PDB file of C-alpha atoms in Angstrom:
ATOM      1  CA  MET A   1     156.085 121.480 165.931  1.00 56.00           C
ATOM      2  CA  LYS A   2     154.382 119.723 168.859  1.00 55.00           C
ATOM      3  CA  LYS A   3     151.487 122.202 168.825  1.00 61.00           C
ATOM      4  CA  TYR A   4     150.524 121.021 165.312  1.00 59.00           C
ATOM      5  CA  LEU A   5     150.915 117.342 166.045  1.00 55.00           C
ATOM      6  CA  ILE A   6     147.986 117.060 168.478  1.00 60.00           C
ATOM      7  CA  PRO A   7     145.312 118.580 166.166  1.00 62.00           C
ATOM      8  CA  ALA A   8     146.645 116.514 163.231  1.00 59.00           C
ATOM      9  CA  LEU A   9     146.436 113.365 165.326  1.00 52.00           C
ATOM     10  CA  ILE A  10     142.905 114.259 166.432  1.00 63.00           C
ATOM     11  CA  ILE A  11     141.796 114.550 162.807  1.00 67.00           C
ATOM     12  CA  ILE A  12     143.452 111.269 161.890  1.00 64.00           C
ATOM     13  CA  LEU A  13     141.966 109.498 164.896  1.00 53.00           C
ATOM     14  CA  VAL A  14     138.488 110.760 164.020  1.00 58.00           C
ATOM     15  CA  ILE A  15     138.813 109.395 160.488  1.00 62.00           C
ATOM     16  CA  ILE A  16     140.016 106.041 161.781  1.00 59.00           C
ATOM     17  CA  TYR A  17     137.369 106.040 164.524  1.00 54.00           C
ATOM     18  CA  PHE A  18     134.404 106.418 162.241  1.00 51.00           C
ATOM     19  CA  LEU A  19     135.821 103.898 159.765  1.00 50.00           C
ATOM     20  CA  LEU A  20     136.156 101.299 162.497  1.00 49.00           C
ATOM     21  CA  THR A  21     132.933 102.029 164.387  1.00 53.00           C
ATOM     22  CA  ARG A  22     130.453 101.940 161.534  1.00 52.00           C
ATOM     23  CA  PRO A  23     127.286 100.161 162.609  1.00 50.00           C
ATOM     24  CA  THR A  24     126.730  96.975 160.651  1.00 44.00           C
ATOM     25  CA  SER A  25     122.957  97.086 160.954  1.00 40.00           C
ATOM     26  CA  LYS A  26     120.975  98.170 157.905  1.00 39.00           C
ATOM     27  CA  PHE A  27     118.326  99.679 160.156  1.00 40.00           C
ATOM     28  CA  ASN A  28     118.724 102.884 162.097  1.00 44.00           C
ATOM     29  CA  PHE A  29     115.926 103.332 164.617  1.00 41.00           C
ATOM     30  CA  ASN A  30     116.396 106.682 166.291  1.00 46.00           C
ATOM     31  CA  LEU A  31     113.584 106.941 168.816  1.00 43.00           C
ATOM     32  CA  ASN A  32     114.987 110.060 170.500  1.00 46.00           C
ATOM     33  CA  PRO A  33     115.622 112.684 167.819  1.00 44.00           C
ATOM     34  CA  THR A  34     117.715 115.636 168.874  1.00 47.00           C
ATOM     35  CA  PRO A  35     116.720 119.256 168.174  1.00 47.00           C
ATOM     36  CA  THR A  36     119.595 119.590 165.706  1.00 48.00           C
ATOM     37  CA  GLN A  37     118.042 116.918 163.503  1.00 45.00           C
ATOM     38  CA  GLU A  38     115.294 119.324 162.480  1.00 47.00           C
ATOM     39  CA  ILE A  39     117.942 121.705 161.123  1.00 48.00           C
ATOM     40  CA  VAL A  40     119.841 118.848 159.477  1.00 47.00           C
ATOM     41  CA  LYS A  41     116.739 117.531 157.705  1.00 51.00           C
ATOM     42  CA  GLU A  42     116.505 120.754 155.748  1.00 58.00           C
ATOM     43  CA  PHE A  43     119.753 120.151 153.904  1.00 59.00           C
ATOM     44  CA  ALA A  44     120.704 116.521 154.565  1.00 70.00           C
ATOM     45  CA  ILE A  45     117.824 114.270 153.560  1.00 81.00           C
ATOM     46  CA  GLY A  46     118.810 110.640 154.057  1.00 83.00           C
ATOM     47  CA  TRP A  47     121.446 111.524 156.638  1.00 90.00           C
ATOM     48  CA  ASN A  48     121.133 110.883 160.371  1.00 90.00           C
ATOM     49  CA  GLU A  49     122.783 112.729 163.194  1.00 90.00           C
ATOM     50  CA  ILE A  50     124.916 110.379 165.285  1.00 88.00           C
ATOM     51  CA  VAL A  51     125.534 111.256 168.921  1.00 89.00           C
ATOM     52  CA  ASP A  52     129.248 110.968 169.605  1.00 87.00           C
ATOM     53  CA  SER A  53     130.891 112.601 172.610  1.00 86.00           C
ATOM     54  CA  GLY A  54     134.247 112.783 170.800  1.00 86.00           C
ATOM     55  CA  VAL A  55     133.040 115.230 168.161  1.00 91.00           C
ATOM     56  CA  LYS A  56     130.929 118.390 168.001  1.00 92.00           C
ATOM     57  CA  PHE A  57     128.622 117.065 165.270  1.00 92.00           C
ATOM     58  CA  LYS A  58     128.374 113.894 163.184  1.00 92.00           C
ATOM     59  CA  LEU A  59     126.187 112.758 160.296  1.00 93.00           C
ATOM     60  CA  GLU A  60     125.967 109.371 158.613  1.00 92.00           C
ATOM     61  CA  LYS A  61     124.119 108.491 155.426  1.00 90.00           C
ATOM     62  CA  ASN A  62     121.959 105.392 155.245  1.00 83.00           C
ATOM     63  CA  VAL A  63     123.195 102.958 152.580  1.00 82.00           C
ATOM     64  CA  ASN A  64     122.154  99.395 151.859  1.00 81.00           C
ATOM     65  CA  LYS A  65     125.685  98.018 151.724  1.00 81.00           C
ATOM     66  CA  GLY A  66     129.290  99.113 151.778  1.00 79.00           C
ATOM     67  CA  THR A  67     130.976 101.956 153.565  1.00 86.00           C
ATOM     68  CA  ARG A  68     128.607 104.505 155.016  1.00 89.00           C
ATOM     69  CA  PRO A  69     129.359 108.108 154.078  1.00 94.00           C
ATOM     70  CA  GLN A  70     130.085 110.198 157.156  1.00 94.00           C
ATOM     71  CA  ILE A  71     130.559 113.855 158.004  1.00 95.00           C
ATOM     72  CA  VAL A  72     132.241 114.914 161.240  1.00 95.00           C
ATOM     73  CA  LEU A  73     132.790 118.362 162.772  1.00 96.00           C
ATOM     74  CA  ILE A  74     135.614 118.745 165.285  1.00 95.00           C
ATOM     75  CA  GLU A  75     136.389 121.902 167.254  1.00 95.00           C
ATOM     76  CA  THR A  76     139.845 122.449 168.760  1.00 93.00           C
ATOM     77  CA  GLN A  77     141.004 125.315 170.967  1.00 93.00           C
ATOM     78  CA  LEU A  78     144.585 126.464 170.392  1.00 90.00           C
ATOM     79  CA  GLU A  79     146.665 127.717 173.281  1.00 89.00           C
ATOM     80  CA  GLU A  80     148.567 130.208 171.176  1.00 87.00           C
ATOM     81  CA  VAL A  81     148.102 132.184 167.981  1.00 82.00           C
ATOM     82  CA  VAL A  82     149.275 130.352 164.856  1.00 87.00           C
ATOM     83  CA  VAL A  83     149.864 131.264 161.234  1.00 91.00           C
ATOM     84  CA  PRO A  84     146.800 129.651 159.602  1.00 92.00           C
ATOM     85  CA  ALA A  85     148.470 128.575 156.345  1.00 92.00           C
ATOM     86  CA  LYS A  86     151.343 126.931 158.190  1.00 93.00           C
ATOM     87  CA  TYR A  87     148.896 125.277 160.578  1.00 91.00           C
ATOM     88  CA  VAL A  88     146.941 123.732 157.669  1.00 93.00           C
ATOM     89  CA  ASP A  89     150.240 122.591 156.092  1.00 94.00           C
ATOM     90  CA  LYS A  90     151.080 120.795 159.343  1.00 92.00           C
ATOM     91  CA  LEU A  91     147.638 119.164 159.442  1.00 90.00           C
ATOM     92  CA  ILE A  92     148.118 117.857 155.904  1.00 92.00           C
ATOM     93  CA  ALA A  93     151.612 116.592 156.683  1.00 93.00           C
ATOM     94  CA  GLY A  94     150.345 114.818 159.806  1.00 91.00           C
ATOM     95  CA  ALA A  95     147.464 113.205 157.909  1.00 91.00           C
ATOM     96  CA  LYS A  96     149.788 112.022 155.116  1.00 91.00           C
ATOM     97  CA  SER A  97     152.203 110.496 157.600  1.00 92.00           C
ATOM     98  CA  ALA A  98     149.380 108.612 159.345  1.00 90.00           C
ATOM     99  CA  ILE A  99     147.595 107.566 156.134  1.00 90.00           C
ATOM    100  CA  PRO A 100     150.308 106.844 153.534  1.00 91.00           C
ATOM    101  CA  SER A 101     147.757 106.272 150.745  1.00 93.00           C
ATOM    102  CA  LEU A 102     146.282 109.780 151.176  1.00 93.00           C
ATOM    103  CA  LYS A 103     146.474 111.818 147.973  1.00 95.00           C
ATOM    104  CA  ILE A 104     145.411 115.483 148.114  1.00 94.00           C
ATOM    105  CA  SER A 105     143.934 116.487 144.747  1.00 94.00           C
ATOM    106  CA  SER A 106     142.763 120.006 145.593  1.00 93.00           C
ATOM    107  CA  ASP A 107     143.886 122.561 148.176  1.00 94.00           C
ATOM    108  CA  LYS A 108     141.997 125.876 148.096  1.00 95.00           C
ATOM    109  CA  ARG A 109     142.650 128.459 150.776  1.00 95.00           C
ATOM    110  CA  GLU A 110     141.167 131.849 151.509  1.00 94.00           C
ATOM    111  CA  SER A 111     141.671 134.482 154.152  1.00 92.00           C
ATOM    112  CA  GLN A 112     138.601 136.468 155.192  1.00 89.00           C
ATOM    113  CA  GLU A 113     138.446 139.328 157.662  1.00 88.00           C
ATOM    114  CA  LYS A 114     136.907 137.151 160.386  1.00 91.00           C
ATOM    115  CA  TYR A 115     138.407 133.735 159.570  1.00 93.00           C
ATOM    116  CA  TYR A 116     140.818 131.685 157.476  1.00 95.00           C
ATOM    117  CA  SER A 117     139.512 128.734 155.480  1.00 95.00           C
ATOM    118  CA  ALA A 118     140.933 125.811 153.548  1.00 96.00           C
ATOM    119  CA  VAL A 119     139.045 123.277 151.450  1.00 96.00           C
ATOM    120  CA  LEU A 120     140.921 120.060 150.802  1.00 95.00           C
ATOM    121  CA  THR A 121     139.847 117.150 148.631  1.00 95.00           C
ATOM    122  CA  GLY A 122     141.525 113.838 148.054  1.00 94.00           C
ATOM    123  CA  THR A 123     141.369 110.068 148.237  1.00 95.00           C
ATOM    124  CA  TYR A 124     142.842 107.256 150.285  1.00 94.00           C
ATOM    125  CA  ILE A 125     142.648 103.480 150.407  1.00 93.00           C
ATOM    126  CA  ASN A 126     141.044 101.673 153.359  1.00 89.00           C
ATOM    127  CA  ARG A 127     140.332  97.927 153.342  1.00 87.00           C
ATOM    128  CA  ASN A 128     140.932  97.805 149.587  1.00 89.00           C
ATOM    129  CA  GLU A 129     138.321 100.520 148.984  1.00 90.00           C
ATOM    130  CA  LYS A 130     139.094 103.923 147.509  1.00 93.00           C
ATOM    131  CA  LEU A 131     137.468 106.555 149.704  1.00 94.00           C
ATOM    132  CA  ASN A 132     136.962 110.188 148.796  1.00 95.00           C
ATOM    133  CA  ILE A 133     137.618 112.826 151.413  1.00 95.00           C
ATOM    134  CA  ILE A 134     136.545 116.459 151.521  1.00 96.00           C
ATOM    135  CA  GLN A 135     137.697 118.587 154.405  1.00 96.00           C
ATOM    136  CA  GLN A 136     136.875 122.172 155.282  1.00 96.00           C
ATOM    137  CA  VAL A 137     139.118 123.858 157.843  1.00 96.00           C
ATOM    138  CA  TYR A 138     138.136 127.149 159.477  1.00 96.00           C
ATOM    139  CA  ILE A 139     140.409 129.051 161.834  1.00 95.00           C
ATOM    140  CA  LYS A 140     138.803 131.850 163.852  1.00 92.00           C
ATOM    141  CA  ASN A 141     140.974 133.480 166.505  1.00 87.00           C
ATOM    142  CA  ASN A 142     142.288 130.512 168.533  1.00 88.00           C
ATOM    143  CA  THR A 143     139.621 128.032 167.463  1.00 93.00           C
ATOM    144  CA  VAL A 144     140.022 125.501 164.665  1.00 95.00           C
ATOM    145  CA  TYR A 145     136.938 123.873 163.151  1.00 96.00           C
ATOM    146  CA  VAL A 146     137.450 120.892 160.867  1.00 96.00           C
ATOM    147  CA  ILE A 147     134.557 119.362 158.922  1.00 96.00           C
ATOM    148  CA  THR A 148     135.549 116.067 157.318  1.00 95.00           C
ATOM    149  CA  ALA A 149     133.478 113.979 154.914  1.00 96.00           C
ATOM    150  CA  THR A 150     134.465 110.495 153.756  1.00 95.00           C
ATOM    151  CA  PHE A 151     132.499 108.630 151.125  1.00 95.00           C
ATOM    152  CA  ILE A 152     132.559 106.266 148.169  1.00 93.00           C
ATOM    153  CA  GLY A 153     131.059 107.169 144.836  1.00 89.00           C
ATOM    154  CA  ASP A 154     129.861 110.437 143.399  1.00 89.00           C
ATOM    155  CA  LEU A 155     128.333 112.314 146.337  1.00 92.00           C
ATOM    156  CA  THR A 156     130.572 115.353 145.981  1.00 93.00           C
ATOM    157  CA  GLN A 157     127.844 117.879 145.143  1.00 94.00           C
ATOM    158  CA  GLU A 158     125.517 116.658 147.913  1.00 93.00           C
ATOM    159  CA  ILE A 159     128.326 116.591 150.477  1.00 94.00           C
ATOM    160  CA  ASN A 160     129.616 120.046 149.530  1.00 94.00           C
ATOM    161  CA  THR A 161     126.101 121.440 150.080  1.00 93.00           C
ATOM    162  CA  ILE A 162     125.899 119.779 153.492  1.00 93.00           C
ATOM    163  CA  LEU A 163     129.415 120.934 154.485  1.00 93.00           C
ATOM    164  CA  ASN A 164     128.638 124.516 153.498  1.00 93.00           C
ATOM    165  CA  ASN A 165     125.392 124.469 155.479  1.00 92.00           C
ATOM    166  CA  ILE A 166     127.108 123.009 158.549  1.00 92.00           C
ATOM    167  CA  ALA A 167     129.742 125.757 158.294  1.00 93.00           C
ATOM    168  CA  LYS A 168     127.057 128.463 158.068  1.00 91.00           C
ATOM    169  CA  ASP A 169     124.994 126.966 160.885  1.00 89.00           C
ATOM    170  CA  LYS A 170     127.684 125.998 163.377  1.00 89.00           C
ATOM    171  CA  ILE A 171     130.856 127.988 162.579  1.00 90.00           C
ATOM    172  CA  LEU A 172     130.485 131.220 160.624  1.00 83.00           C
TER     173      LEU A 172
END
């Protein structure tokens, strides 16, 4: 039970972190682009890579007002082999206990030869705003990759394209 609690808490903390640390400035002057940004530009126009030591990769979309859509990739090494489906169940349970307003609307899972994947979609309330969440979980050997997108409005198609490209580029 304890082995599932830490990754679930990491995911929850990342969500809370990027909700609380959103820059308030409307201007994003990035004078030192990173090499990854060239790859990102191909499939994420209007999104900027944010350097954050707590995550493997982070994107944020420029918006004029309101909550900024964000995408975060976290990589976690497991100390022991787990049953992937049970591991994802524990992640969901941990997220629901930390965010009581979280409602999972879709849970699609698939087991490939080289990895296990789960795609979760849902909503939750933060500061009286209804946020959408899409999360892709990949488990390869003893490594768990979680790509989480939070956003307001109808960006689902754009975000799914970006998530799939991040998975192809950095995970699969």
